[in-house]
Amino acid sequence: MESLTCFLNEALTIAFVIFFCLYFFLYKLKSKGIKLKSPPGPRPWPLLGNLHLLGNHPHQSLSALAKIYGSIMFLRLGSVPTVVVSSPAMAKEFLKAHDLVFASRPNCAVGKYICYNHRDVAFVPYGAYWRQMRKLCTVELLTVKRIESFRFVREEEVSAMIRCIWQESGHGAQCVDVRKRLSSLTQNITCRMFASRTYSDNELSGGHGFKEMAEEMTTVSGAFFIGDFIPSLDWLDLQGFRRRMLAVHKIFDRFAEKVIDEHVHRRLEKGEHNEEDRVKDIVDVMLDMAETEGQTISRVDIKAMILDMLIAGMETSVTLVEWAVSELLRNPATLARVQQEMECAVGRNRRIEESDVKKLDYLRCVVKETFRLHPPLPLLIPHESMEGCSIEGYFIPPKTRVYVNVWAIGRDENVWKDAHQFKPERFIGSNKDVRGQDFDLLPFGGGRRGCPGITMGLSVSELALAQLLHCFDWTVEGEVDMTEGFGITVPIKNSLFACPKWRLATEYPV
Ligand code: HEM
Ligand SMILES: *[C@@H]1O[C@H](CO)[C@@H](O)[C@H](O)[C@H]1NC(C)=O
């Protein structure tokens, strides 16, 4: 009896030891696997994950974190697995080598409440609808040929802006709000592109102007909306963003309805008289398609497209040109060189035209340098993985959000010499470009989801900047304030006020 108990005891102990060893071994194996697989990152808090680390300028906070954890970093934002990419080599992995895997967008509140429940191009997840709309952009709406056909619009409107600035400054007697003028410039240009006419602020409901509407949209799109990351808190709308998104969506929707109604009306009249012979605008093209057999473009799709064009077309170029002018005002020698180049190429007897800009190499270096230090969308638009993917030995699970921190790449001392100085010279003689082939300079993103409006964005920005510097000398009172503001596009916090002085030999514009 005693020996039996002893035996049982022993057997039990042995079984226990074996079980424990096995368990421990398996556990080790598993956790080792996971550790190997997930990129490094800060320890998440319960519920919040790492959300509390983002602060008011997420691209800056993430850049500081990447200095600790490396150029591929794993965060948990609420319950959402997130990867932040902060080096050219890594950006190439995500936007080129594994482009398709990361070609989706997360399902987020902006897409839902502002972009017609994911009917636009920029925020819609990957799929047949995105492919159709994207193709429409690249082969119809934003082709080089169509952009070229709107050249007269850009030239007219840039000259109108110059006139406006001169008048508003009381012929150089006082400073003007440069961003405000740039905003109405890009507003006028994009409206004429999609609707063949300009709209004034009082044609917008809600008592606000286009500038306020566009700024509100980029602000709420840049915010990290808690409901996107902690779904259980979605209903609370703690930050008040859902309310703001719905409000600004409503204002935009009334405007888009009006634009389409006008077009439908005009087409009916045109049917009767058949006399109109103008350049087709983007809404025309889309309405034509909607009337074609076999096409499935709805009114909502057209509105969503207008939305993307207006917001993408307005805010990005404004941000860029405002940063460029501000940098130049802080770097007088650089500014003098830009103006010198324009004098050689064009002289002072006439305005700069779009065809002149091609000859202004140094000006284009200034634009590149501004893109490097002040990419208008510092974190691009968030991407999302469609399936699991292994990169550099790390495993990225499906449905992971990806932020490519192009702002951090542009300011990385390991990538750029004197990264924190504004030195357009660095681009002289280099064929580095901003169009998505050089992964250290990615202001337009890259790959399948890269910006389809590059040609358009560059032509507007370059021409506007050229004329601002060719027509005027500028002075500011005190220091130029370079503090960053807030939003998916990051503007200067306090918009630039500067005083123009006429510098062409020709008459003042009246
Ligand atoms: C200086 C001007 C511009 C800059 C810096 C810029 C930058 C960008 C960036 C960074 C993205 C996201 C890329 C990514 O997530 O990988 C993007 C997407 C997009 N941009 Fe632009 N953009 C500019 C002008 C324009 C213009 C003028 C238009 C059209 C009129 C436009 C239309 C779009 C659209 C539709 C998308 C979404 C593409 C997609 O998700 O498939 N952009 N842009
Ligand atoms: C935009 O267009 C309106 C209406 O044509 C015009 O009054 C205004 O001066 C334009 N704005 C700028 C900055 O050119």
Coordinates of C-alpha atoms and ligand atoms in Angstrom, one line a residue:
M1 CA 0.0 0.0 0.0
E2 CA 2.7 2.4 1.0
S3 CA 4.8 1.6 -2.1
L4 CA 1.7 2.2 -4.2
T5 CA 1.2 5.7 -2.8
C6 CA 4.9 6.4 -3.2
F7 CA 4.8 5.3 -6.8
L8 CA 1.7 7.4 -7.5
N9 CA 3.3 10.4 -5.8
E10 CA 6.4 9.9 -7.9
A11 CA 4.5 9.5 -11.1
L12 CA 2.5 12.6 -10.4
T13 CA 5.6 14.6 -9.7
I14 CA 7.2 13.4 -12.9
A15 CA 4.1 14.1 -14.9
F16 CA 3.9 17.5 -13.4
V17 CA 7.5 18.3 -14.1
I18 CA 7.2 17.1 -17.7
F19 CA 4.0 19.1 -18.2
F20 CA 5.6 22.2 -16.7
C21 CA 8.7 21.8 -18.9
L22 CA 6.6 21.3 -22.0
Y23 CA 4.4 24.3 -21.2
F24 CA 7.3 26.5 -20.4
F25 CA 9.1 25.4 -23.6
L26 CA 6.0 26.0 -25.8
Y27 CA 5.4 29.3 -24.1
K28 CA 9.0 30.4 -24.7
L29 CA 8.8 29.3 -28.3
K30 CA 5.6 31.2 -28.9
S31 CA 6.6 34.4 -27.2
K32 CA 10.0 34.2 -28.9
G33 CA 8.2 33.9 -32.2
I34 CA 6.0 36.9 -31.5
K35 CA 9.0 39.0 -30.2
L36 CA 10.9 38.2 -33.4
K37 CA 7.9 39.1 -35.5
S38 CA 6.6 42.4 -34.2
P39 CA 8.7 45.6 -34.9
P40 CA 9.9 47.4 -31.8
G41 CA 7.8 50.0 -30.1
P42 CA 6.8 51.6 -26.8
R43 CA 4.8 49.6 -24.3
P44 CA 1.1 50.2 -24.7
W45 CA -1.2 51.3 -21.9
P46 CA -4.5 49.5 -21.3
L47 CA -7.3 50.8 -23.5
L48 CA -5.4 53.8 -24.9
G49 CA -2.5 51.7 -26.2
N50 CA 0.0 54.4 -27.3
L51 CA -2.5 57.0 -28.3
H52 CA -1.4 59.3 -25.4
L53 CA 2.1 59.6 -27.1
L54 CA 0.8 61.4 -30.2
G55 CA 0.2 64.9 -28.9
N56 CA -0.8 67.8 -31.0
H57 CA 1.8 67.3 -33.7
P58 CA 1.7 63.5 -34.3
H59 CA 4.4 63.7 -37.1
Q60 CA 6.8 65.3 -34.6
S61 CA 6.1 63.0 -31.7
L62 CA 6.4 59.9 -34.0
S63 CA 9.7 61.3 -35.4
A64 CA 11.0 61.5 -31.8
L65 CA 9.8 58.0 -31.0
A66 CA 11.4 56.6 -34.2
K67 CA 14.8 57.9 -32.9
I68 CA 14.4 55.5 -30.0
Y69 CA 12.7 52.5 -31.7
G70 CA 13.9 52.7 -35.2
S71 CA 12.7 53.3 -38.7
I72 CA 10.0 50.6 -38.5
M73 CA 8.1 50.9 -35.3
F74 CA 5.0 49.2 -33.9
L75 CA 2.4 51.1 -32.0
R76 CA -1.0 50.1 -30.7
L77 CA -3.4 53.1 -31.1
G78 CA -6.3 52.1 -28.9
S79 CA -7.0 48.7 -30.3
V80 CA -5.5 49.3 -33.8
P81 CA -2.2 47.8 -34.7
T82 CA -0.1 50.5 -36.3
V83 CA 3.3 50.7 -38.0
V84 CA 5.2 53.9 -38.5
V85 CA 7.8 54.0 -41.2
S86 CA 10.6 56.6 -41.0
S87 CA 13.4 55.8 -43.4
P88 CA 13.8 55.8 -47.2
A89 CA 14.7 52.1 -47.3
M90 CA 11.6 51.2 -45.2
A91 CA 9.4 53.5 -47.2
K92 CA 10.5 51.7 -50.3
E93 CA 9.5 48.4 -48.7
F94 CA 6.0 49.6 -48.0
L95 CA 5.3 51.7 -51.0
K96 CA 7.1 49.8 -53.7
A97 CA 8.2 46.2 -52.8
H98 CA 4.9 45.5 -51.0
D99 CA 2.8 48.2 -52.5
L100 CA -0.3 46.1 -53.2
V101 CA -0.5 44.7 -49.7
F102 CA -0.5 48.3 -48.3
A103 CA -2.7 49.8 -50.9
S104 CA -5.8 50.0 -48.8
R105 CA -7.1 52.7 -46.4
P106 CA -8.4 52.2 -42.9
N107 CA -12.2 52.4 -42.4
C108 CA -12.3 55.7 -40.6
A109 CA -14.7 58.4 -39.5
V110 CA -13.5 60.9 -42.1
G111 CA -14.3 58.5 -44.8
K112 CA -17.7 57.8 -43.3
Y113 CA -18.9 61.2 -42.3
I114 CA -17.1 63.5 -44.7
C115 CA -16.4 61.4 -47.8
Y116 CA -19.9 60.1 -48.5
N117 CA -19.4 56.9 -46.6
H118 CA -16.2 56.0 -48.5
R119 CA -17.3 57.0 -52.0
D120 CA -14.3 59.3 -52.8
V121 CA -10.8 58.3 -54.0
A122 CA -8.5 59.3 -51.3
F123 CA -10.1 57.6 -48.2
V124 CA -11.9 54.6 -49.8
P125 CA -10.4 51.2 -49.0
Y126 CA -8.9 49.2 -51.8
G127 CA -11.3 47.5 -54.2
A128 CA -13.2 47.7 -57.4
Y129 CA -14.7 51.1 -56.6
W130 CA -11.4 52.6 -55.8
R131 CA -9.9 51.2 -59.0
Q132 CA -12.7 52.7 -61.1
M133 CA -12.5 56.1 -59.5
R134 CA -8.7 56.2 -59.5
K135 CA -8.7 55.2 -63.2
L136 CA -11.1 58.0 -63.9
C137 CA -8.6 60.4 -62.3
T138 CA -5.6 59.2 -64.1
V139 CA -6.9 58.6 -67.6
E140 CA -9.6 61.3 -67.7
L141 CA -9.6 64.0 -65.2
L142 CA -6.0 64.7 -64.3
T143 CA -4.1 63.8 -67.5
V144 CA -1.3 66.0 -68.6
K145 CA -3.4 67.0 -71.6
R146 CA -6.4 68.1 -69.5
I147 CA -4.1 69.9 -67.0
E148 CA -2.6 71.7 -70.0
S149 CA -6.0 72.6 -71.3
F150 CA -6.5 74.6 -68.1
R151 CA -3.3 76.5 -68.4
F152 CA -5.1 79.7 -69.3
V153 CA -7.1 79.4 -66.1
R154 CA -4.0 79.2 -63.9
E155 CA -2.4 82.1 -65.7
E156 CA -5.5 84.3 -65.4
E157 CA -6.1 83.4 -61.8
V158 CA -2.5 83.9 -60.7
S159 CA -2.5 87.3 -62.3
A160 CA -5.8 88.1 -60.6
M161 CA -4.2 87.2 -57.3
I162 CA -1.3 89.6 -57.9
R163 CA -3.8 92.3 -58.7
C164 CA -5.8 91.5 -55.6
I165 CA -2.7 91.6 -53.3
W166 CA -1.6 94.9 -54.7
Q167 CA -5.1 96.4 -54.2
E168 CA -5.5 95.0 -50.8
S169 CA -2.1 96.3 -49.6
G170 CA -3.2 99.8 -50.7
H171 CA -0.4 99.8 -53.3
G172 CA 2.2 98.5 -50.8
A173 CA 1.1 100.6 -47.9
Q174 CA 0.2 97.7 -45.6
C175 CA 0.7 94.0 -45.1
V176 CA -1.6 91.4 -46.5
D177 CA -2.6 87.9 -45.3
V178 CA -0.7 85.9 -47.9
R179 CA -2.4 82.6 -47.1
K180 CA -5.8 84.1 -47.6
R181 CA -5.0 85.3 -51.1
L182 CA -3.4 81.9 -51.9
S183 CA -6.5 80.1 -50.6
S184 CA -8.8 82.1 -52.9
L185 CA -6.4 81.5 -55.8
T186 CA -6.5 77.7 -55.5
Q187 CA -10.2 77.9 -54.8
N188 CA -10.7 79.8 -58.0
I189 CA -8.5 77.5 -60.0
T190 CA -10.0 74.3 -58.8
C191 CA -13.6 75.6 -59.1
R192 CA -12.9 76.6 -62.7
M193 CA -11.4 73.2 -63.4
F194 CA -14.4 71.2 -62.2
A195 CA -17.2 73.7 -62.7
S196 CA -16.0 76.3 -65.3
R197 CA -16.6 79.2 -63.0
T198 CA -15.6 80.6 -59.7
Y199 CA -17.8 80.7 -56.6
S200 CA -17.8 83.3 -53.9
D201 CA -18.1 82.7 -50.2
N202 CA -21.7 83.9 -50.0
E203 CA -22.7 81.0 -52.3
L204 CA -21.7 78.7 -49.5
S205 CA -24.3 77.9 -46.8
G206 CA -23.4 78.0 -43.2
G207 CA -22.0 81.5 -43.0
H208 CA -18.4 80.5 -43.6
G209 CA -16.1 80.8 -46.6
F210 CA -14.3 78.2 -48.7
K211 CA -11.1 78.8 -46.9
E212 CA -12.8 78.0 -43.5
M213 CA -14.5 75.0 -45.0
A214 CA -11.3 73.5 -46.5
E215 CA -9.3 74.2 -43.3
E216 CA -12.0 72.7 -41.1
M217 CA -11.9 69.5 -43.3
T218 CA -8.1 69.2 -43.1
T219 CA -8.1 69.8 -39.4
V220 CA -10.7 67.1 -38.6
S221 CA -9.0 64.7 -41.0
G222 CA -5.7 65.2 -39.3
A223 CA -7.1 64.6 -35.9
F224 CA -6.8 61.2 -34.3
F225 CA -10.5 60.6 -33.8
I226 CA -10.8 58.4 -30.6
G227 CA -13.8 56.5 -32.0
D228 CA -11.5 55.1 -34.8
F229 CA -9.2 53.6 -32.3
I230 CA -11.4 52.8 -29.3
P231 CA -14.7 51.7 -30.9
S232 CA -16.3 51.3 -27.5
L233 CA -16.0 55.1 -27.0
D234 CA -17.2 56.0 -30.5
W235 CA -20.7 56.9 -29.4
L236 CA -19.4 59.4 -26.9
D237 CA -17.7 61.7 -29.5
L238 CA -15.5 63.0 -26.6
Q239 CA -13.5 65.4 -28.9
G240 CA -16.6 66.7 -30.7
F241 CA -15.2 65.7 -34.0
R242 CA -18.1 63.7 -35.3
R243 CA -20.3 66.7 -34.9
R244 CA -17.8 68.9 -36.7
M245 CA -17.4 66.4 -39.5
L246 CA -21.1 66.2 -40.1
A247 CA -21.5 69.9 -40.0
V248 CA -18.8 70.6 -42.6
H249 CA -20.0 67.7 -44.7
K250 CA -23.4 69.3 -44.9
I251 CA -22.0 72.7 -46.0
F252 CA -20.0 71.0 -48.7
D253 CA -22.9 68.8 -49.8
R254 CA -25.1 71.8 -50.4
F255 CA -22.4 73.3 -52.5
A256 CA -21.8 70.2 -54.6
E257 CA -25.6 69.8 -55.2
K258 CA -25.6 73.3 -56.5
V259 CA -22.7 72.7 -58.8
I260 CA -24.3 69.6 -60.3
D261 CA -27.7 71.2 -60.7
E262 CA -26.1 74.1 -62.6
H263 CA -24.4 71.6 -64.9
V264 CA -27.6 69.6 -65.5
H265 CA -29.4 72.8 -66.2
R266 CA -26.8 74.1 -68.6
R267 CA -26.8 70.8 -70.5
L268 CA -30.5 71.0 -71.0
E269 CA -30.1 74.5 -72.4
K270 CA -27.2 73.5 -74.5
G271 CA -29.3 70.7 -76.0
E272 CA -31.7 73.4 -77.3
H273 CA -29.1 75.9 -78.6
N274 CA -26.1 73.8 -79.1
E275 CA -23.8 76.8 -79.3
E276 CA -21.5 76.3 -76.3
D277 CA -18.0 75.7 -77.2
R278 CA -16.0 75.8 -74.1
V279 CA -13.4 73.5 -72.5
K280 CA -15.1 70.7 -70.8
D281 CA -14.8 70.8 -67.0
I282 CA -14.6 67.8 -64.7
V283 CA -18.2 67.6 -63.8
D284 CA -19.1 67.7 -67.5
V285 CA -16.8 64.8 -68.1
M286 CA -18.4 62.8 -65.2
L287 CA -21.9 63.6 -66.3
D288 CA -21.1 62.5 -69.8
M289 CA -19.9 59.2 -68.4
A290 CA -22.9 58.8 -66.2
E291 CA -25.1 59.1 -69.3
T292 CA -23.1 56.5 -71.2
E293 CA -24.4 53.0 -71.3
G294 CA -22.6 50.6 -69.0
Q295 CA -21.1 53.2 -66.7
T296 CA -22.1 53.3 -63.1
I297 CA -21.4 56.8 -61.9
S298 CA -23.9 58.2 -59.5
R299 CA -24.6 61.7 -58.3
V300 CA -22.9 60.8 -55.0
D301 CA -19.8 59.6 -56.8
I302 CA -19.6 63.0 -58.6
K303 CA -20.0 64.9 -55.4
A304 CA -17.3 62.8 -53.7
M305 CA -14.9 63.5 -56.6
I306 CA -15.6 67.2 -56.4
L307 CA -14.8 66.9 -52.7
D308 CA -11.4 65.3 -53.3
M309 CA -10.4 67.8 -56.0
L310 CA -11.4 70.8 -53.9
I311 CA -9.7 69.8 -50.7
A312 CA -6.7 68.2 -52.3
G313 CA -6.4 71.0 -54.8
M314 CA -6.8 73.8 -52.3
E315 CA -5.0 73.1 -49.1
T316 CA -1.9 71.3 -50.3
S317 CA -0.6 74.0 -52.7
V318 CA -1.5 76.8 -50.4
T319 CA 0.5 75.2 -47.6
L320 CA 3.4 74.6 -49.8
V321 CA 3.6 78.1 -51.2
E322 CA 3.2 79.7 -47.8
W323 CA 6.0 77.7 -46.4
A324 CA 8.2 78.5 -49.4
V325 CA 7.7 82.3 -49.1
S326 CA 8.3 82.2 -45.4
E327 CA 11.5 80.2 -45.8
L328 CA 12.7 82.7 -48.4
L329 CA 11.9 85.7 -46.3
R330 CA 14.2 84.2 -43.6
N331 CA 16.9 83.5 -46.1
P332 CA 17.4 86.7 -48.1
A333 CA 20.4 85.4 -50.0
T334 CA 18.4 82.5 -51.4
L335 CA 15.5 84.9 -52.3
A336 CA 17.9 87.2 -54.1
R337 CA 19.2 84.3 -56.1
V338 CA 15.6 83.2 -57.1
Q339 CA 14.8 86.7 -58.2
Q340 CA 18.1 87.0 -60.1
E341 CA 17.3 83.9 -62.0
M342 CA 13.9 85.2 -63.0
E343 CA 15.5 88.4 -64.1
C344 CA 17.9 86.6 -66.4
A345 CA 15.2 84.4 -67.8
V346 CA 12.3 86.8 -68.1
G347 CA 13.5 90.3 -67.2
R348 CA 11.3 92.9 -65.5
N349 CA 9.2 93.9 -68.5
R350 CA 6.6 91.2 -68.4
R351 CA 4.9 88.6 -66.1
I352 CA 6.2 85.1 -65.8
E353 CA 4.2 82.5 -67.6
E354 CA 3.9 78.8 -67.2
S355 CA 6.2 78.1 -70.0
D356 CA 8.9 80.2 -68.3
V357 CA 8.8 78.1 -65.2
K358 CA 10.6 75.2 -66.9
K359 CA 13.6 77.4 -67.3
L360 CA 13.7 78.4 -63.7
D361 CA 15.9 75.6 -62.3
Y362 CA 16.7 77.3 -59.0
L363 CA 13.1 78.1 -58.3
R364 CA 12.2 74.5 -58.8
C365 CA 15.0 73.6 -56.3
V366 CA 13.4 75.9 -53.8
V367 CA 10.1 74.1 -54.3
K368 CA 11.8 70.7 -53.7
E369 CA 13.6 72.0 -50.6
T370 CA 10.3 73.3 -49.3
F371 CA 8.7 69.9 -49.9
R372 CA 11.6 68.3 -48.0
L373 CA 11.3 70.4 -44.9
H374 CA 7.6 71.1 -45.0
P375 CA 5.8 68.2 -46.8
P376 CA 2.1 69.4 -46.9
L377 CA 1.0 65.9 -45.7
P378 CA 3.7 64.9 -43.3
L379 CA 2.2 61.4 -42.6
L380 CA 0.7 61.0 -46.1
I381 CA -2.8 59.6 -45.8
P382 CA -2.9 56.4 -43.6
H383 CA -2.5 53.2 -45.5
E384 CA -3.7 49.8 -44.3
S385 CA -2.5 46.3 -44.9
M386 CA -4.9 43.9 -46.6
E387 CA -3.1 40.8 -45.5
G388 CA -0.2 39.6 -43.3
C389 CA 3.2 40.5 -44.6
S390 CA 6.7 40.1 -43.5
I391 CA 9.2 42.9 -43.9
E392 CA 12.8 42.8 -42.7
G393 CA 12.0 39.8 -40.6
Y394 CA 9.1 41.5 -38.9
F395 CA 5.6 40.3 -39.3
I396 CA 2.9 43.0 -40.1
P397 CA -0.5 41.6 -39.4
P398 CA -3.5 42.2 -41.7
K399 CA -5.5 45.4 -41.0
T400 CA -2.5 47.3 -39.7
R401 CA -2.5 51.0 -40.2
V402 CA 0.7 52.4 -41.8
Y403 CA 1.9 55.9 -41.4
V404 CA 4.9 56.9 -43.6
N405 CA 6.5 59.8 -41.8
V406 CA 7.9 61.8 -44.8
W407 CA 8.4 64.8 -42.5
A408 CA 10.9 62.7 -40.4
I409 CA 12.7 61.4 -43.5
G410 CA 13.1 64.9 -44.8
R411 CA 14.8 66.0 -41.5
D412 CA 16.9 63.0 -40.9
E413 CA 20.6 63.9 -40.5
N414 CA 21.5 60.3 -41.7
V415 CA 19.7 61.0 -45.0
W416 CA 20.3 64.6 -45.7
K417 CA 23.4 66.7 -45.0
D418 CA 22.6 69.8 -42.9
A419 CA 19.1 68.4 -42.7
H420 CA 17.7 71.3 -40.7
Q421 CA 18.9 74.1 -43.0
F422 CA 17.0 75.5 -46.0
K423 CA 19.5 75.0 -48.8
P424 CA 18.0 74.6 -52.2
E425 CA 21.5 74.4 -53.7
R426 CA 21.6 70.8 -52.6
F427 CA 19.3 69.9 -55.6
I428 CA 21.4 71.7 -58.2
G429 CA 22.6 69.2 -60.8
S430 CA 20.8 66.3 -59.1
N431 CA 18.0 64.6 -60.8
K432 CA 16.2 63.8 -57.5
D433 CA 12.5 64.3 -58.0
V434 CA 9.4 64.6 -55.9
R435 CA 7.3 62.3 -58.0
G436 CA 7.6 59.1 -56.0
Q437 CA 10.7 57.5 -57.4
D438 CA 13.1 58.8 -54.8
F439 CA 12.2 57.5 -51.4
D440 CA 14.0 60.1 -49.4
L441 CA 11.7 62.8 -50.9
L442 CA 8.1 61.7 -50.9
P443 CA 5.8 64.7 -50.6
F444 CA 3.2 63.0 -52.9
G445 CA 3.6 59.5 -51.5
G446 CA 4.3 56.7 -53.9
G447 CA 3.0 53.5 -55.5
R448 CA -0.6 52.8 -56.2
R449 CA -1.9 55.2 -53.7
G450 CA 0.4 58.0 -54.6
C451 CA -1.0 61.4 -55.5
P452 CA -2.7 61.5 -58.9
G453 CA -2.6 65.3 -58.9
I454 CA 1.2 65.8 -59.0
T455 CA 1.3 67.7 -62.3
M456 CA -1.6 69.9 -61.3
G457 CA -0.2 70.6 -57.8
L458 CA 3.2 71.4 -59.1
S459 CA 2.0 73.7 -61.9
V460 CA -0.1 75.8 -59.6
S461 CA 2.5 76.0 -56.8
E462 CA 5.4 76.8 -59.1
L463 CA 3.6 79.5 -61.0
A464 CA 2.1 81.1 -58.0
L465 CA 5.4 81.2 -56.2
A466 CA 7.2 82.5 -59.2
Q467 CA 4.8 85.4 -59.7
L468 CA 4.7 86.3 -56.1
L469 CA 8.5 86.7 -56.1
H470 CA 8.8 88.2 -59.5
C471 CA 6.1 90.9 -59.1
F472 CA 6.9 91.9 -55.5
D473 CA 9.6 92.4 -53.0
W474 CA 8.3 91.4 -49.6
T475 CA 9.0 92.7 -46.1
V476 CA 7.7 91.4 -42.8
E477 CA 7.5 93.1 -39.4
G478 CA 9.6 91.2 -36.9
E479 CA 10.5 87.5 -37.2
V480 CA 8.9 85.2 -39.6
D481 CA 6.9 82.7 -37.5
M482 CA 7.6 79.1 -38.5
T483 CA 5.5 77.4 -35.9
E484 CA 3.6 74.5 -37.3
G485 CA -0.2 74.4 -37.1
F486 CA -2.4 71.4 -37.0
G487 CA -4.2 69.1 -39.5
I488 CA -3.7 66.4 -42.1
T489 CA -2.0 69.1 -44.1
V490 CA 0.3 71.1 -41.8
P491 CA 0.1 74.8 -42.4
I492 CA 2.0 77.6 -40.7
K493 CA 0.2 78.2 -37.4
N494 CA -0.1 81.9 -37.7
S495 CA -0.6 82.8 -41.4
L496 CA 2.1 84.9 -43.0
F497 CA 1.5 88.7 -43.1
A498 CA 3.8 90.4 -45.5
C499 CA 4.1 93.8 -47.2
P500 CA 4.5 93.8 -51.0
K501 CA 6.5 96.3 -53.0
W502 CA 6.1 96.4 -56.8
R503 CA 9.3 95.4 -58.6
L504 CA 8.4 95.0 -62.2
A505 CA 9.2 97.7 -64.7
T506 CA 5.7 97.6 -66.1
E507 CA 2.7 99.4 -64.7
Y508 CA 1.1 98.5 -61.4
P509 CA -1.8 96.2 -62.0
V510 CA -5.1 98.0 -61.6
Ligands
HEM1 C1 1.2 70.3 -53.8 C2 0.2 69.7 -54.0 C3 -0.2 68.3 -53.5 C4 0.5 67.5 -52.6 C5 1.7 67.7 -51.8 C6 -0.3 66.2 -52.6 C7 0.0 65.1 -51.7 C8 -0.7 64.0 -51.7 C9 -0.4 62.9 -50.8 C10 0.8 62.8 -49.9 C11 -1.3 61.9 -51.0 C12 -1.4 60.5 -50.3 C13 -0.4 59.6 -50.9 C14 -0.3 58.3 -50.1 O1 -1.2 58.1 -49.2 O2 0.6 57.5 -50.3 C15 -2.2 62.4 -52.0 C16 -3.3 61.7 -52.4 C17 -4.2 62.2 -53.3 N1 -4.2 63.4 -54.0 FE1 -2.7 64.8 -53.8 N2 -1.4 66.3 -53.4 C18 -1.3 67.5 -54.0 C19 -2.2 68.0 -55.0 C20 -3.3 67.3 -55.5 C21 -4.2 67.8 -56.4 C22 -4.1 69.2 -57.1 C23 -5.2 66.9 -56.6 C24 -6.4 66.8 -57.5 C25 -6.9 67.9 -58.0 C26 -4.8 65.8 -55.7 C27 -5.6 64.6 -55.6 C28 -5.3 63.6 -54.8 C29 -6.1 62.4 -54.7 C30 -7.4 62.1 -55.4 C31 -5.4 61.5 -53.8 C32 -5.9 60.1 -53.3 C33 -5.2 59.0 -54.1 C34 -5.6 57.6 -53.7 O3 -5.8 57.4 -52.5 O4 -5.6 56.8 -54.5 N3 -3.7 66.1 -55.1 N4 -1.8 63.7 -52.4
LIG2 C1 -11.4 84.7 -57.4 O1 -12.4 84.9 -58.3 C2 -13.3 86.0 -57.9 C3 -14.5 86.0 -58.8 O2 -14.1 85.9 -60.2 C4 -12.5 87.3 -57.9 O3 -13.3 88.4 -57.5 C5 -11.3 87.2 -57.0 O4 -10.5 88.3 -57.1 C6 -10.5 85.9 -57.3 N1 -9.5 85.8 -56.2 C7 -8.2 85.8 -56.4 C8 -7.3 85.7 -55.3 O5 -7.8 85.9 -57.5

